[in-house]
């Protein structure tokens, strides 16, 4: 029998965890492992090395003879090579630590009689995170990032203020039409989630994901809508209620008034909910939408991880 090869094979979808040497990288690995186990998806832990270090920011050639210029160029080139080798090794050390955590995760799953990870790999890729995600986006099921990369963590430490949204997060959300889990705390197995529900495509997508996900059958879901138009709000929350009931999800609903992000965060804290799921902004002026939106304010002020869907 001859089999047709005309049909295209669906690319394997990975839970993708991006780490660096920030303090949240272990948590990123742990949350990604939890998601990969729950969804039965393979897991890739990724470390990217951006542009190699080059000492070209200062022009030393003006007062040098040709021989001195040649010596300086050779000397700086050798120094660059040493520094770049150190960066590569540092990245490999970060990935080795992630590998150890995943090995431990597998062992614990086995001891508890649970299904472990179906597959996991650690990889170092060269290039910017944006370029890397562009290449990999067809293979991503959920992207997991820390709230603060190394640079943003430094800024946050200096300011001691609200969460500093890393530039990589903005770029990743802008680029990908995939769920992005933003991690901002050490890992704790989620038992409950808050669906911040409104009438945007992203929020409806989040509701559909919750209804379809086997993971959400094991969690208590709180569908929360904030509005000053209670009549319209009742209609919207009823839509969520019907879909969650049909899907067999354990849930409760809440209709709140007030400033959206404040009401949502107060509700989350009051009910001690472990994870927030919400739609991100739509297309348009990204920076304005992100940093002037409820999404951005939630990112800046929430103390719990946030799963964004577009």
XYZ file of C-alpha atoms in Angstrom:
310
model
C 0.000 0.000 0.000
C 1.247 3.432 -0.917
C 0.794 6.214 1.562
C 0.395 9.788 0.410
C 2.999 12.269 1.689
C 1.129 15.320 0.468
C -0.310 16.238 3.871
C 1.974 18.509 5.898
C 3.017 17.296 9.297
C 1.959 19.545 12.149
C 5.111 20.926 13.826
C 5.793 19.693 17.328
C 4.634 22.238 19.887
C 6.922 22.985 22.805
C 6.554 24.690 26.104
C 9.398 27.177 25.701
C 11.178 28.583 28.759
C 13.616 31.463 28.233
C 16.172 31.953 30.963
C 19.199 34.066 31.767
C 21.062 34.580 35.020
C 18.303 36.611 36.683
C 16.901 35.531 40.026
C 13.657 34.327 38.423
C 15.210 31.798 36.054
C 14.726 28.838 38.385
C 11.064 29.782 38.762
C 10.724 30.062 34.979
C 12.054 26.526 34.615
C 9.739 25.223 37.348
C 6.596 26.839 35.945
C 7.480 25.655 32.450
C 7.963 22.099 33.743
C 4.595 22.282 35.492
C 2.918 23.404 32.265
C 4.723 20.790 30.170
C 3.678 18.046 32.563
C 0.085 19.282 32.697
C -0.285 19.607 28.934
C 1.812 16.551 28.098
C 3.971 18.714 25.840
C 7.754 18.628 25.348
C 9.769 21.314 27.079
C 12.670 23.361 25.751
C 14.713 25.552 28.064
C 16.398 28.228 26.026
C 19.303 30.574 26.679
C 20.174 33.128 24.036
C 23.482 34.848 23.479
C 23.067 38.167 21.830
C 25.625 40.084 19.834
C 29.210 39.236 20.666
C 31.155 41.770 22.656
C 33.151 44.079 20.471
C 35.376 46.837 21.737
C 34.460 49.279 19.018
C 32.816 51.970 21.056
C 35.989 54.029 21.339
C 38.202 55.026 18.494
C 41.801 54.799 19.678
C 43.364 55.176 16.268
C 43.808 58.921 16.101
C 47.092 59.164 18.001
C 48.544 55.780 17.074
C 51.148 54.778 14.546
C 50.206 52.004 12.054
C 52.120 49.425 14.105
C 50.392 50.522 17.288
C 47.001 50.336 15.555
C 47.718 46.778 14.390
C 48.807 45.774 17.891
C 45.729 47.368 19.454
C 43.360 45.679 16.972
C 44.907 42.274 17.619
C 44.907 42.785 21.367
C 41.243 43.822 21.498
C 40.256 40.972 19.186
C 41.903 38.443 21.500
C 40.209 40.056 24.488
C 36.842 39.859 22.717
C 37.355 36.176 22.069
C 38.118 35.525 25.721
C 35.068 37.475 26.884
C 32.785 35.765 24.400
C 34.025 32.333 25.444
C 33.283 33.296 29.033
C 29.746 34.347 28.092
C 29.148 31.109 26.217
C 30.372 29.071 29.171
C 28.274 31.137 31.561
C 25.218 30.373 29.450
C 26.063 26.685 29.460
C 26.338 26.778 33.255
C 22.869 28.370 33.455
C 21.461 25.614 31.254
C 23.247 22.918 33.270
C 21.494 24.217 36.378
C 18.163 24.036 34.542
C 18.951 20.491 33.478
C 19.513 19.519 37.109
C 16.174 21.030 38.136
C 14.362 19.121 35.397
C 16.074 15.866 36.351
C 14.943 16.439 39.921
C 11.433 17.257 38.673
C 11.315 13.928 36.839
C 12.514 12.019 39.870
C 9.894 13.617 42.092
C 7.150 12.827 39.565
C 8.241 9.202 39.513
C 8.302 9.001 43.304
C 4.788 10.449 43.450
C 3.482 8.087 40.768
C 2.809 10.955 38.373
C 3.510 11.299 34.701
C 6.781 13.110 34.184
C 7.877 15.230 31.265
C 7.443 13.547 27.905
C 10.614 15.182 26.624
C 12.879 18.027 27.624
C 15.951 19.667 26.163
C 18.160 22.623 27.003
C 19.598 24.697 24.191
C 21.833 27.688 23.732
C 21.098 29.766 20.676
C 23.001 32.722 19.255
C 21.165 35.896 18.348
C 18.627 38.156 19.970
C 15.690 36.649 21.798
C 13.360 38.318 19.302
C 15.113 36.757 16.322
C 15.168 33.383 18.047
C 11.464 33.476 18.855
C 10.717 34.539 15.293
C 12.458 31.398 14.081
C 10.736 29.156 16.620
C 7.240 30.635 16.859
C 5.544 27.872 14.875
C 6.852 25.379 17.426
C 5.790 27.252 20.556
C 2.694 26.248 22.496
C 3.323 28.457 25.519
C 6.244 30.816 26.094
C 7.443 31.243 29.683
C 9.441 34.328 30.672
C 10.581 35.938 33.888
C 9.069 39.307 34.687
C 12.546 40.767 34.946
C 15.560 39.868 32.920
C 18.986 40.567 34.313
C 18.994 44.233 33.336
C 15.453 44.900 34.495
C 16.145 43.143 37.776
C 18.943 45.614 38.393
C 16.582 48.517 37.747
C 13.952 47.034 40.041
C 16.481 46.467 42.788
C 17.516 50.088 42.480
C 13.995 51.465 42.459
C 12.430 49.086 45.011
C 9.114 49.825 43.334
C 6.503 48.032 41.263
C 7.453 45.283 38.874
C 9.682 46.491 36.088
C 8.433 44.997 32.854
C 11.431 43.650 30.989
C 11.928 44.875 27.460
C 12.051 41.256 26.325
C 8.483 40.750 27.538
C 7.203 43.630 25.452
C 9.053 42.335 22.414
C 7.842 38.765 22.908
C 4.203 39.754 23.369
C 4.405 41.993 20.339
C 5.928 39.230 18.250
C 4.056 36.116 19.251
C 0.425 35.176 18.885
C 0.937 32.491 21.478
C 0.168 32.337 25.190
C 2.921 33.950 27.247
C 3.292 33.099 30.931
C 5.033 35.874 32.864
C 6.653 34.575 36.049
C 7.280 36.929 38.960
C 7.705 34.682 41.990
C 9.249 31.418 43.090
C 7.299 28.373 41.983
C 4.291 27.185 43.891
C 1.938 24.654 42.310
C -1.166 26.618 41.257
C -4.460 25.399 42.671
C -6.628 28.272 41.493
C -6.724 30.814 38.704
C -8.444 34.111 38.075
C -9.792 34.671 34.581
C -9.908 38.431 34.073
C -12.780 38.433 31.649
C -14.024 41.197 29.397
C -15.397 41.459 25.888
C -12.085 41.478 24.029
C -10.932 38.742 21.634
C -8.052 37.911 23.950
C -10.358 37.391 26.920
C -12.677 35.142 24.929
C -9.634 33.217 23.733
C -8.554 32.802 27.356
C -12.006 31.487 28.261
C -11.897 29.008 25.401
C -8.461 27.834 26.494
C -9.636 27.281 30.047
C -12.678 25.346 28.878
C -10.583 23.139 26.595
C -7.669 22.514 28.931
C -7.585 19.319 31.017
C -5.340 21.235 33.417
C -8.134 23.645 34.286
C -10.392 20.748 35.268
C -8.122 20.325 38.288
C -8.104 24.010 39.267
C -10.680 26.286 40.821
C -11.454 29.013 38.298
C -12.711 32.468 39.253
C -14.171 34.326 36.252
C -14.107 37.998 37.169
C -15.449 40.944 35.197
C -15.026 44.583 36.159
C -17.433 47.144 34.776
C -19.579 50.096 35.723
C -22.329 48.871 33.395
C -23.750 46.079 35.510
C -26.468 45.169 33.024
C -23.978 44.473 30.237
C -21.638 42.930 32.741
C -24.283 40.412 33.801
C -24.746 39.345 30.177
C -21.033 38.876 29.695
C -20.478 36.987 32.912
C -23.413 34.734 32.037
C -21.675 33.838 28.788
C -18.643 32.762 30.765
C -20.805 30.858 33.233
C -22.491 28.838 30.485
C -19.240 27.896 28.778
C -17.506 26.927 32.004
C -20.501 24.843 33.077
C -20.600 23.023 29.744
C -16.861 22.354 29.966
C -17.185 20.831 33.422
C -14.893 23.364 35.073
C -15.190 24.080 38.790
C -15.728 27.806 38.954
C -17.315 30.831 40.504
C -17.989 34.227 38.997
C -17.718 37.769 40.250
C -18.978 41.045 38.833
C -17.049 43.988 40.226
C -17.078 47.740 39.865
C -14.254 50.224 39.993
C -10.861 50.672 38.420
C -10.200 47.446 36.569
C -6.684 46.528 37.631
C -7.254 47.603 41.243
C -10.482 45.601 41.528
C -8.872 42.539 39.938
C -5.788 42.642 42.135
C -7.857 43.172 45.278
C -10.051 40.206 44.346
C -7.027 38.047 43.600
C -5.482 38.874 46.943
C -8.733 38.432 48.849
C -9.222 34.927 47.423
C -5.526 34.069 47.358
C -5.626 33.028 43.703
C -2.418 31.559 42.321
C -2.446 32.593 38.673
C -4.139 35.177 36.469
C -5.239 34.454 32.911
C -6.214 37.379 30.712
C -6.210 38.602 27.160
C -3.443 40.973 26.203
C -3.840 44.068 24.114
C -4.852 43.991 20.512
C -2.923 45.138 17.499
C -2.036 48.788 17.252
C 0.346 51.107 18.939
C 1.983 48.526 21.083
C 3.840 50.688 23.515
C 0.845 52.902 24.213
C -1.501 49.963 24.501
C 0.796 47.957 26.713
C 1.986 50.642 29.037
C -1.295 52.478 29.216
C -3.492 49.435 29.531
C -5.002 47.246 32.208
C -2.634 44.542 31.003
C 0.386 46.672 31.786
C -0.941 47.742 35.172
C -1.642 44.135 36.066
C 1.891 43.216 35.031
C 3.338 46.036 37.060
C 1.423 45.372 40.255
C 0.457 41.713 40.429
C 2.321 39.482 42.845
C 1.238 36.334 40.991
C 2.187 34.905 37.586
C 0.179 36.118 34.631
C -0.765 34.164 31.522
C -1.455 36.493 28.600
C -3.306 35.504 25.462
C -3.776 37.457 22.273
